[in-house]
Amino acid sequence: MSVPLVPHHIAIVMDGNGRWAKKRFLPRIAGHKQGVDSLKRCVKACDARGVRVLTVFAFSSENWQRPVDEVSGIMDLFAIALAREVPQLNRDGVQLRFIGERKGLSARVLKSIEQAEASTASNHQLVLNVCFNYGGRWDIVQAAAKLNAMGLPITEEDINQNLALSHVPDPDLVIRTGGELRISNFLLWQSAYAEFEFTETLWPDFDEAALDAAIAVYAGRERRFGKTSDQVKPVNSVASLT
Ligand code: FPP
Protein backbone atom coordinates (compact mmCIF):
# COMPACT_ATOMS: atom_id res chain seq x y z
CA MET A 1 0.00 0.00 0.00
CA SER A 2 1.59 3.29 -0.96
CA VAL A 3 0.93 6.18 1.39
CA PRO A 4 0.67 9.75 0.03
CA LEU A 5 3.62 11.88 1.13
CA VAL A 6 1.32 14.67 2.30
CA PRO A 7 -1.24 13.75 4.97
CA HIS A 8 -4.85 14.24 3.93
CA HIS A 9 -5.84 15.10 7.51
CA ILE A 10 -3.57 16.75 10.10
CA ALA A 11 -4.70 17.23 13.70
CA ILE A 12 -2.87 19.53 16.09
CA VAL A 13 -2.73 20.06 19.86
CA MET A 14 -1.77 23.75 19.81
CA ASP A 15 0.18 23.86 23.08
CA GLY A 16 2.61 26.46 24.39
CA ASN A 17 0.77 29.78 24.06
CA GLY A 18 1.13 30.54 27.78
CA ARG A 19 4.89 29.83 27.81
CA TRP A 20 5.37 31.89 24.64
CA ALA A 21 3.78 34.87 26.43
CA LYS A 22 5.61 34.27 29.72
CA LYS A 23 9.00 34.30 27.97
CA ARG A 24 8.13 37.81 26.76
CA PHE A 25 6.71 38.99 30.13
CA LEU A 26 3.28 39.27 28.52
CA PRO A 27 -0.08 38.11 29.90
CA ARG A 28 -1.09 34.58 28.85
CA ILE A 29 -3.88 35.93 26.65
CA ALA A 30 -1.22 37.59 24.46
CA GLY A 31 0.05 34.08 23.75
CA HIS A 32 -3.44 32.93 22.77
CA LYS A 33 -3.79 35.96 20.45
CA GLN A 34 -0.51 35.01 18.81
CA GLY A 35 -1.87 31.46 18.67
CA VAL A 36 -4.76 32.64 16.49
CA ASP A 37 -2.26 34.21 14.05
CA SER A 38 -0.28 30.99 14.03
CA LEU A 39 -3.46 29.07 13.24
CA LYS A 40 -4.25 31.39 10.31
CA ARG A 41 -0.73 30.83 8.92
CA CYS A 42 -1.07 27.08 9.43
CA VAL A 43 -4.40 26.90 7.57
CA LYS A 44 -2.87 28.67 4.54
CA ALA A 45 0.25 26.51 4.65
CA CYS A 46 -1.76 23.29 4.93
CA ASP A 47 -3.89 24.27 1.96
CA ALA A 48 -0.81 25.16 -0.12
CA ARG A 49 0.68 21.72 0.61
CA GLY A 50 -2.45 19.77 -0.29
CA VAL A 51 -3.71 18.95 3.21
CA ARG A 52 -7.50 18.85 2.96
CA VAL A 53 -8.57 18.54 6.62
CA LEU A 54 -7.07 20.33 9.61
CA THR A 55 -8.38 19.65 13.11
CA VAL A 56 -7.17 21.77 16.02
CA PHE A 57 -7.66 21.52 19.77
CA ALA A 58 -8.67 25.04 20.80
CA PHE A 59 -10.39 24.52 24.18
CA SER A 60 -10.74 21.27 26.07
CA SER A 61 -13.52 20.13 28.38
CA GLU A 62 -10.88 20.45 31.13
CA ASN A 63 -9.77 24.02 30.23
CA TRP A 64 -12.72 25.47 32.20
CA GLN A 65 -10.57 24.81 35.29
CA ARG A 66 -8.13 27.58 34.27
CA PRO A 67 -8.27 30.99 36.02
CA VAL A 68 -11.58 32.75 35.32
CA ASP A 69 -9.92 35.70 33.53
CA GLU A 70 -8.01 33.38 31.17
CA VAL A 71 -11.20 31.43 30.32
CA SER A 72 -13.17 34.61 29.66
CA GLY A 73 -10.23 36.00 27.65
CA ILE A 74 -10.17 32.89 25.44
CA MET A 75 -13.96 33.07 24.96
CA ASP A 76 -13.74 36.76 23.94
CA LEU A 77 -10.81 36.09 21.64
CA PHE A 78 -12.64 33.19 20.05
CA ALA A 79 -15.82 35.20 19.31
CA ILE A 80 -13.83 38.20 18.04
CA ALA A 81 -11.46 36.11 15.90
CA LEU A 82 -14.37 34.21 14.31
CA ALA A 83 -16.24 37.36 13.32
CA ARG A 84 -13.02 38.89 11.96
CA GLU A 85 -11.68 35.87 10.05
CA VAL A 86 -14.79 34.40 8.40
CA PRO A 87 -14.63 36.65 5.28
CA GLN A 88 -11.03 35.58 4.56
CA LEU A 89 -11.86 31.92 5.29
CA ASN A 90 -14.66 32.23 2.74
CA ARG A 91 -12.28 33.70 0.16
CA ASP A 92 -9.92 30.77 0.81
CA GLY A 93 -12.70 28.16 0.56
CA VAL A 94 -12.32 26.98 4.16
CA GLN A 95 -15.26 25.20 5.76
CA LEU A 96 -15.38 25.71 9.53
CA ARG A 97 -16.78 23.04 11.82
CA PHE A 98 -16.95 23.22 15.59
CA ILE A 99 -16.50 19.97 17.40
CA GLY A 100 -17.50 19.66 21.04
CA GLU A 101 -20.24 20.12 23.58
CA ARG A 102 -22.32 23.22 22.95
CA LYS A 103 -24.05 23.07 26.32
CA GLY A 104 -22.29 25.45 28.69
CA LEU A 105 -21.14 27.91 26.02
CA SER A 106 -22.35 31.50 26.29
CA ALA A 107 -25.03 32.83 23.93
CA ARG A 108 -22.39 35.08 22.32
CA VAL A 109 -19.94 32.24 21.61
CA LEU A 110 -22.76 29.98 20.40
CA LYS A 111 -23.97 32.67 18.01
CA SER A 112 -20.48 33.21 16.58
CA ILE A 113 -20.05 29.44 16.10
CA GLU A 114 -23.41 29.06 14.37
CA GLN A 115 -22.82 32.08 12.11
CA ALA A 116 -19.32 30.92 11.15
CA GLU A 117 -20.55 27.40 10.36
CA ALA A 118 -23.51 28.62 8.32
CA SER A 119 -21.42 31.15 6.41
CA THR A 120 -18.68 28.67 5.43
CA ALA A 121 -20.83 25.53 4.93
CA SER A 122 -20.55 25.45 1.15
CA ASN A 123 -16.72 25.78 1.06
CA HIS A 124 -14.81 22.66 0.03
CA GLN A 125 -11.16 23.59 -0.39
CA LEU A 126 -10.21 22.64 3.19
CA VAL A 127 -12.21 21.60 6.26
CA LEU A 128 -11.06 23.26 9.50
CA ASN A 129 -12.43 21.42 12.53
CA VAL A 130 -12.06 23.50 15.68
CA CYS A 131 -12.39 21.34 18.79
CA PHE A 132 -13.92 23.64 21.37
CA ASN A 133 -15.27 22.46 24.71
CA TYR A 134 -14.15 19.08 23.42
CA GLY A 135 -12.81 15.91 24.96
CA GLY A 136 -12.21 12.55 23.31
CA ARG A 137 -14.02 10.74 26.12
CA TRP A 138 -16.99 13.09 25.83
CA ASP A 139 -17.16 12.29 22.12
CA ILE A 140 -17.14 8.50 22.65
CA VAL A 141 -19.76 8.76 25.41
CA GLN A 142 -22.10 10.96 23.33
CA ALA A 143 -21.82 8.54 20.39
CA ALA A 144 -22.49 5.53 22.65
CA ALA A 145 -25.47 7.29 24.25
CA LYS A 146 -27.04 7.99 20.83
CA LEU A 147 -26.58 4.34 19.82
CA ASN A 148 -27.81 3.05 23.16
CA ALA A 149 -31.04 5.03 22.70
CA MET A 150 -31.61 3.07 19.47
CA GLY A 151 -31.34 -0.18 21.42
CA LEU A 152 -29.34 -2.01 18.72
CA PRO A 153 -26.06 -3.95 18.92
CA ILE A 154 -23.16 -1.52 18.52
CA THR A 155 -20.51 -1.97 15.81
CA GLU A 156 -17.26 -0.09 15.22
CA GLU A 157 -18.81 1.50 12.13
CA ASP A 158 -21.82 2.69 14.16
CA ILE A 159 -19.47 4.44 16.56
CA ASN A 160 -17.50 5.96 13.66
CA GLN A 161 -20.70 7.37 12.22
CA ASN A 162 -21.87 8.92 15.48
CA LEU A 163 -18.65 10.58 16.59
CA ALA A 164 -18.35 14.32 16.19
CA LEU A 165 -15.79 14.00 13.36
CA SER A 166 -17.83 11.57 11.25
CA HIS A 167 -17.74 14.01 8.30
CA VAL A 168 -13.99 13.49 7.72
CA PRO A 169 -11.61 10.51 7.55
CA ASP A 170 -9.39 9.80 10.58
CA PRO A 171 -6.29 11.97 11.01
CA ASP A 172 -3.14 10.70 9.30
CA LEU A 173 -0.80 12.85 11.38
CA VAL A 174 -1.29 14.22 14.90
CA ILE A 175 1.11 16.99 15.91
CA ARG A 176 1.55 18.30 19.45
CA THR A 177 3.54 21.47 19.90
CA GLY A 178 4.99 22.72 23.19
CA GLY A 179 7.10 19.73 24.19
CA GLU A 180 4.62 17.65 26.22
CA LEU A 181 4.42 13.96 25.30
CA ARG A 182 0.76 13.17 25.86
CA ILE A 183 -2.54 13.15 23.99
CA SER A 184 -4.60 15.02 26.64
CA ASN A 185 -7.98 13.55 25.69
CA PHE A 186 -7.73 14.60 22.01
CA LEU A 187 -9.23 12.39 19.24
CA LEU A 188 -8.88 9.22 21.36
CA TRP A 189 -10.86 7.04 18.94
CA GLN A 190 -9.85 8.66 15.66
CA SER A 191 -6.09 8.64 16.27
CA ALA A 192 -5.92 4.81 16.52
CA TYR A 193 -3.66 4.58 13.42
CA ALA A 194 -2.39 8.15 13.19
CA GLU A 195 1.30 8.94 13.08
CA PHE A 196 2.41 11.17 15.97
CA GLU A 197 4.85 14.03 15.90
CA PHE A 198 5.85 15.87 19.09
CA THR A 199 7.80 19.10 18.80
CA GLU A 200 9.33 21.45 21.38
CA THR A 201 8.25 24.41 19.22
CA LEU A 202 5.64 26.52 21.02
CA TRP A 203 2.41 26.92 19.06
CA PRO A 204 2.84 30.66 18.26
CA ASP A 205 6.25 29.81 16.71
CA PHE A 206 4.91 26.90 14.62
CA ASP A 207 5.53 28.25 11.12
CA GLU A 208 5.71 26.88 7.56
CA ALA A 209 9.17 25.40 8.17
CA ALA A 210 7.91 23.58 11.27
CA LEU A 211 4.94 22.22 9.30
CA ASP A 212 7.24 21.08 6.50
CA ALA A 213 9.50 19.35 9.03
CA ALA A 214 6.52 17.47 10.51
CA ILE A 215 5.27 16.46 7.05
CA ALA A 216 8.78 15.27 6.10
CA VAL A 217 8.92 13.05 9.20
CA TYR A 218 5.45 11.72 8.33
CA ALA A 219 6.55 10.96 4.75
CA GLY A 220 9.38 8.81 6.11
CA ARG A 221 7.12 6.69 8.31
CA GLU A 222 5.88 3.26 7.33
CA ARG A 223 2.16 2.97 8.05
CA ARG A 224 1.33 -0.69 8.54
CA PHE A 225 -2.21 -0.64 10.01
CA GLY A 226 -1.47 -3.92 11.79
CA LYS A 227 0.10 -5.64 8.76
CA THR A 228 3.75 -6.64 8.29
CA SER A 229 6.31 -4.40 6.68
CA ASP A 230 6.51 -6.67 3.59
CA GLN A 231 2.75 -6.52 3.11
CA VAL A 232 2.66 -2.75 2.92
CA LYS A 233 5.76 -2.16 0.75
CA PRO A 234 4.86 -0.32 -2.46
CA VAL A 235 4.56 -2.79 -5.39
CA ASN A 236 7.20 -0.97 -7.44
CA SER A 237 9.76 -0.79 -4.60
CA VAL A 238 13.24 -2.29 -5.11
CA ALA A 239 12.46 -4.99 -2.52
CA SER A 240 9.49 -6.29 -4.51
CA LEU A 241 11.55 -6.53 -7.71
CA THR A 242 14.18 -8.83 -6.18
C1 FPP B 1 -2.71 25.77 24.85
O1 FPP B 1 -1.62 26.55 25.28
C2 FPP B 1 -3.66 26.60 24.12
C3 FPP B 1 -4.97 26.78 24.45
C4 FPP B 1 -5.62 26.14 25.60
C5 FPP B 1 -5.84 27.68 23.68
C6 FPP B 1 -5.59 27.65 22.21
C7 FPP B 1 -6.53 28.60 21.58
C8 FPP B 1 -6.24 29.32 20.48
C9 FPP B 1 -4.96 29.25 19.72
C10 FPP B 1 -7.30 30.22 19.98
C11 FPP B 1 -8.15 29.50 18.97
C12 FPP B 1 -9.05 30.45 18.34
C13 FPP B 1 -9.79 30.20 17.26
C14 FPP B 1 -10.54 31.30 16.63
C15 FPP B 1 -9.89 28.85 16.67
P1 FPP B 1 -1.39 26.70 26.83
O2 FPP B 1 -2.16 27.86 27.32
O3 FPP B 1 -1.69 25.41 27.54
O4 FPP B 1 0.16 27.01 26.87
P2 FPP B 1 1.18 26.59 28.02
O5 FPP B 1 1.24 25.08 28.02
O6 FPP B 1 2.46 27.20 27.55
O7 FPP B 1 0.68 27.18 29.31
Tab-separated table of C-alpha atoms and ligand atoms in Angstrom:
chain	number	residue	atom	x	y	z
A	1	MET	CA	0.000	0.000	0.000
A	2	SER	CA	1.594	3.291	-0.959
A	3	VAL	CA	0.933	6.182	1.385
A	4	PRO	CA	0.667	9.749	0.031
A	5	LEU	CA	3.619	11.880	1.134
A	6	VAL	CA	1.320	14.671	2.304
A	7	PRO	CA	-1.242	13.746	4.972
A	8	HIS	CA	-4.851	14.241	3.926
A	9	HIS	CA	-5.837	15.101	7.510
A	10	ILE	CA	-3.567	16.750	10.100
A	11	ALA	CA	-4.703	17.226	13.702
A	12	ILE	CA	-2.869	19.534	16.088
A	13	VAL	CA	-2.727	20.056	19.857
A	14	MET	CA	-1.772	23.746	19.813
A	15	ASP	CA	0.181	23.858	23.077
A	16	GLY	CA	2.614	26.458	24.387
A	17	ASN	CA	0.767	29.778	24.061
A	18	GLY	CA	1.130	30.544	27.778
A	19	ARG	CA	4.886	29.833	27.808
A	20	TRP	CA	5.368	31.894	24.637
A	21	ALA	CA	3.784	34.874	26.431
A	22	LYS	CA	5.614	34.271	29.717
A	23	LYS	CA	8.999	34.299	27.965
A	24	ARG	CA	8.130	37.814	26.759
A	25	PHE	CA	6.714	38.993	30.129
A	26	LEU	CA	3.285	39.271	28.519
A	27	PRO	CA	-0.080	38.114	29.902
A	28	ARG	CA	-1.092	34.582	28.852
A	29	ILE	CA	-3.885	35.929	26.649
A	30	ALA	CA	-1.219	37.589	24.460
A	31	GLY	CA	0.048	34.077	23.748
A	32	HIS	CA	-3.443	32.930	22.772
A	33	LYS	CA	-3.790	35.956	20.447
A	34	GLN	CA	-0.514	35.009	18.809
A	35	GLY	CA	-1.868	31.463	18.669
A	36	VAL	CA	-4.755	32.638	16.493
A	37	ASP	CA	-2.261	34.212	14.054
A	38	SER	CA	-0.276	30.987	14.032
A	39	LEU	CA	-3.458	29.073	13.238
A	40	LYS	CA	-4.245	31.395	10.308
A	41	ARG	CA	-0.733	30.830	8.922
A	42	CYS	CA	-1.068	27.084	9.433
A	43	VAL	CA	-4.400	26.897	7.574
A	44	LYS	CA	-2.873	28.668	4.539
A	45	ALA	CA	0.252	26.508	4.655
A	46	CYS	CA	-1.758	23.285	4.928
A	47	ASP	CA	-3.887	24.270	1.956
A	48	ALA	CA	-0.809	25.163	-0.117
A	49	ARG	CA	0.685	21.724	0.609
A	50	GLY	CA	-2.449	19.770	-0.286
A	51	VAL	CA	-3.712	18.952	3.212
A	52	ARG	CA	-7.503	18.848	2.956
A	53	VAL	CA	-8.574	18.540	6.620
A	54	LEU	CA	-7.066	20.333	9.611
A	55	THR	CA	-8.381	19.645	13.106
A	56	VAL	CA	-7.168	21.775	16.022
A	57	PHE	CA	-7.658	21.518	19.770
A	58	ALA	CA	-8.669	25.044	20.804
A	59	PHE	CA	-10.392	24.516	24.177
A	60	SER	CA	-10.742	21.267	26.068
A	61	SER	CA	-13.516	20.135	28.383
A	62	GLU	CA	-10.884	20.454	31.133
A	63	ASN	CA	-9.766	24.020	30.229
A	64	TRP	CA	-12.721	25.468	32.203
A	65	GLN	CA	-10.573	24.809	35.289
A	66	ARG	CA	-8.130	27.583	34.270
A	67	PRO	CA	-8.270	30.992	36.018
A	68	VAL	CA	-11.576	32.753	35.316
A	69	ASP	CA	-9.922	35.696	33.533
A	70	GLU	CA	-8.012	33.377	31.170
A	71	VAL	CA	-11.198	31.433	30.322
A	72	SER	CA	-13.168	34.607	29.657
A	73	GLY	CA	-10.225	36.004	27.648
A	74	ILE	CA	-10.166	32.886	25.437
A	75	MET	CA	-13.965	33.072	24.959
A	76	ASP	CA	-13.743	36.762	23.938
A	77	LEU	CA	-10.810	36.088	21.637
A	78	PHE	CA	-12.645	33.195	20.051
A	79	ALA	CA	-15.816	35.203	19.315
A	80	ILE	CA	-13.833	38.203	18.037
A	81	ALA	CA	-11.461	36.110	15.897
A	82	LEU	CA	-14.366	34.212	14.310
A	83	ALA	CA	-16.242	37.362	13.322
A	84	ARG	CA	-13.019	38.893	11.956
A	85	GLU	CA	-11.679	35.873	10.048
A	86	VAL	CA	-14.787	34.396	8.403
A	87	PRO	CA	-14.632	36.647	5.282
A	88	GLN	CA	-11.027	35.580	4.563
A	89	LEU	CA	-11.864	31.921	5.289
A	90	ASN	CA	-14.665	32.230	2.743
A	91	ARG	CA	-12.275	33.699	0.164
A	92	ASP	CA	-9.916	30.765	0.806
A	93	GLY	CA	-12.698	28.159	0.565
A	94	VAL	CA	-12.317	26.982	4.162
A	95	GLN	CA	-15.264	25.199	5.756
A	96	LEU	CA	-15.381	25.706	9.535
A	97	ARG	CA	-16.778	23.036	11.822
A	98	PHE	CA	-16.947	23.223	15.594
A	99	ILE	CA	-16.504	19.970	17.404
A	100	GLY	CA	-17.495	19.656	21.037
A	101	GLU	CA	-20.236	20.120	23.575
A	102	ARG	CA	-22.320	23.224	22.946
A	103	LYS	CA	-24.052	23.069	26.322
A	104	GLY	CA	-22.289	25.447	28.694
A	105	LEU	CA	-21.139	27.909	26.018
A	106	SER	CA	-22.346	31.502	26.290
A	107	ALA	CA	-25.025	32.825	23.930
A	108	ARG	CA	-22.390	35.082	22.317
A	109	VAL	CA	-19.944	32.242	21.612
A	110	LEU	CA	-22.761	29.977	20.398
A	111	LYS	CA	-23.970	32.667	18.007
A	112	SER	CA	-20.478	33.210	16.578
A	113	ILE	CA	-20.053	29.442	16.097
A	114	GLU	CA	-23.413	29.065	14.374
A	115	GLN	CA	-22.822	32.084	12.108
A	116	ALA	CA	-19.324	30.919	11.147
A	117	GLU	CA	-20.550	27.395	10.358
A	118	ALA	CA	-23.506	28.622	8.317
A	119	SER	CA	-21.422	31.152	6.407
A	120	THR	CA	-18.676	28.666	5.426
A	121	ALA	CA	-20.826	25.534	4.935
A	122	SER	CA	-20.552	25.450	1.148
A	123	ASN	CA	-16.721	25.779	1.057
A	124	HIS	CA	-14.806	22.657	0.027
A	125	GLN	CA	-11.156	23.586	-0.389
A	126	LEU	CA	-10.208	22.643	3.193
A	127	VAL	CA	-12.211	21.600	6.260
A	128	LEU	CA	-11.063	23.260	9.496
A	129	ASN	CA	-12.431	21.424	12.530
A	130	VAL	CA	-12.060	23.495	15.676
A	131	CYS	CA	-12.388	21.339	18.787
A	132	PHE	CA	-13.917	23.641	21.371
A	133	ASN	CA	-15.269	22.462	24.711
A	134	TYR	CA	-14.152	19.085	23.416
A	135	GLY	CA	-12.806	15.913	24.960
A	136	GLY	CA	-12.209	12.551	23.307
A	137	ARG	CA	-14.018	10.737	26.116
A	138	TRP	CA	-16.991	13.093	25.832
A	139	ASP	CA	-17.161	12.286	22.120
A	140	ILE	CA	-17.143	8.502	22.648
A	141	VAL	CA	-19.761	8.758	25.405
A	142	GLN	CA	-22.097	10.956	23.333
A	143	ALA	CA	-21.823	8.540	20.388
A	144	ALA	CA	-22.487	5.532	22.652
A	145	ALA	CA	-25.474	7.287	24.250
A	146	LYS	CA	-27.041	7.987	20.833
A	147	LEU	CA	-26.583	4.345	19.816
A	148	ASN	CA	-27.808	3.055	23.159
A	149	ALA	CA	-31.036	5.034	22.699
A	150	MET	CA	-31.613	3.070	19.472
A	151	GLY	CA	-31.338	-0.183	21.422
A	152	LEU	CA	-29.338	-2.008	18.720
A	153	PRO	CA	-26.058	-3.955	18.917
A	154	ILE	CA	-23.164	-1.517	18.523
A	155	THR	CA	-20.509	-1.975	15.814
A	156	GLU	CA	-17.259	-0.087	15.220
A	157	GLU	CA	-18.808	1.497	12.128
A	158	ASP	CA	-21.823	2.686	14.164
A	159	ILE	CA	-19.473	4.440	16.565
A	160	ASN	CA	-17.504	5.957	13.658
A	161	GLN	CA	-20.700	7.366	12.217
A	162	ASN	CA	-21.868	8.917	15.475
A	163	LEU	CA	-18.651	10.584	16.587
A	164	ALA	CA	-18.355	14.325	16.187
A	165	LEU	CA	-15.786	14.001	13.360
A	166	SER	CA	-17.831	11.572	11.253
A	167	HIS	CA	-17.744	14.011	8.297
A	168	VAL	CA	-13.995	13.491	7.720
A	169	PRO	CA	-11.614	10.510	7.554
A	170	ASP	CA	-9.394	9.797	10.576
A	171	PRO	CA	-6.289	11.972	11.013
A	172	ASP	CA	-3.137	10.704	9.305
A	173	LEU	CA	-0.804	12.845	11.375
A	174	VAL	CA	-1.292	14.220	14.899
A	175	ILE	CA	1.114	16.986	15.909
A	176	ARG	CA	1.546	18.299	19.448
A	177	THR	CA	3.545	21.474	19.897
A	178	GLY	CA	4.989	22.723	23.185
A	179	GLY	CA	7.099	19.730	24.189
A	180	GLU	CA	4.615	17.646	26.217
A	181	LEU	CA	4.422	13.959	25.299
A	182	ARG	CA	0.760	13.173	25.859
A	183	ILE	CA	-2.535	13.149	23.987
A	184	SER	CA	-4.600	15.015	26.637
A	185	ASN	CA	-7.977	13.553	25.688
A	186	PHE	CA	-7.730	14.604	22.010
A	187	LEU	CA	-9.227	12.390	19.241
A	188	LEU	CA	-8.884	9.220	21.359
A	189	TRP	CA	-10.861	7.044	18.944
A	190	GLN	CA	-9.852	8.660	15.656
A	191	SER	CA	-6.086	8.636	16.271
A	192	ALA	CA	-5.917	4.814	16.522
A	193	TYR	CA	-3.663	4.576	13.423
A	194	ALA	CA	-2.389	8.146	13.194
A	195	GLU	CA	1.296	8.942	13.079
A	196	PHE	CA	2.408	11.172	15.971
A	197	GLU	CA	4.854	14.030	15.903
A	198	PHE	CA	5.847	15.869	19.091
A	199	THR	CA	7.795	19.096	18.805
A	200	GLU	CA	9.331	21.449	21.383
A	201	THR	CA	8.254	24.406	19.223
A	202	LEU	CA	5.644	26.522	21.025
A	203	TRP	CA	2.412	26.922	19.062
A	204	PRO	CA	2.843	30.662	18.256
A	205	ASP	CA	6.246	29.808	16.710
A	206	PHE	CA	4.909	26.897	14.623
A	207	ASP	CA	5.526	28.249	11.115
A	208	GLU	CA	5.708	26.882	7.561
A	209	ALA	CA	9.165	25.401	8.173
A	210	ALA	CA	7.908	23.577	11.272
A	211	LEU	CA	4.938	22.223	9.301
A	212	ASP	CA	7.239	21.080	6.497
A	213	ALA	CA	9.497	19.347	9.029
A	214	ALA	CA	6.516	17.474	10.509
A	215	ILE	CA	5.271	16.460	7.050
A	216	ALA	CA	8.783	15.274	6.102
A	217	VAL	CA	8.921	13.054	9.200
A	218	TYR	CA	5.452	11.716	8.330
A	219	ALA	CA	6.548	10.964	4.752
A	220	GLY	CA	9.375	8.815	6.109
A	221	ARG	CA	7.118	6.689	8.313
A	222	GLU	CA	5.884	3.256	7.334
A	223	ARG	CA	2.165	2.968	8.047
A	224	ARG	CA	1.328	-0.689	8.536
A	225	PHE	CA	-2.207	-0.635	10.011
A	226	GLY	CA	-1.470	-3.921	11.792
A	227	LYS	CA	0.103	-5.641	8.763
A	228	THR	CA	3.750	-6.636	8.293
A	229	SER	CA	6.314	-4.402	6.681
A	230	ASP	CA	6.506	-6.674	3.588
A	231	GLN	CA	2.750	-6.525	3.115
A	232	VAL	CA	2.657	-2.747	2.918
A	233	LYS	CA	5.763	-2.158	0.753
A	234	PRO	CA	4.855	-0.319	-2.465
A	235	VAL	CA	4.556	-2.793	-5.388
A	236	ASN	CA	7.197	-0.966	-7.440
A	237	SER	CA	9.760	-0.788	-4.603
A	238	VAL	CA	13.237	-2.291	-5.109
A	239	ALA	CA	12.463	-4.987	-2.521
A	240	SER	CA	9.491	-6.293	-4.507
A	241	LEU	CA	11.546	-6.534	-7.712
A	242	THR	CA	14.179	-8.830	-6.182
B	1	FPP	C1	-2.705	25.771	24.853
B	1	FPP	O1	-1.624	26.549	25.280
B	1	FPP	C2	-3.657	26.602	24.124
B	1	FPP	C3	-4.973	26.783	24.447
B	1	FPP	C4	-5.619	26.144	25.604
B	1	FPP	C5	-5.838	27.682	23.679
B	1	FPP	C6	-5.592	27.648	22.207
B	1	FPP	C7	-6.526	28.595	21.578
B	1	FPP	C8	-6.243	29.318	20.479
B	1	FPP	C9	-4.963	29.249	19.722
B	1	FPP	C10	-7.296	30.217	19.983
B	1	FPP	C11	-8.146	29.495	18.970
B	1	FPP	C12	-9.050	30.450	18.344
B	1	FPP	C13	-9.794	30.203	17.258
B	1	FPP	C14	-10.541	31.299	16.628
B	1	FPP	C15	-9.892	28.854	16.674
B	1	FPP	P1	-1.389	26.700	26.834
B	1	FPP	O2	-2.164	27.863	27.322
B	1	FPP	O3	-1.692	25.410	27.536
B	1	FPP	O4	0.158	27.010	26.871
B	1	FPP	P2	1.184	26.592	28.018
B	1	FPP	O5	1.244	25.081	28.025
B	1	FPP	O6	2.461	27.200	27.550
B	1	FPP	O7	0.682	27.176	29.308
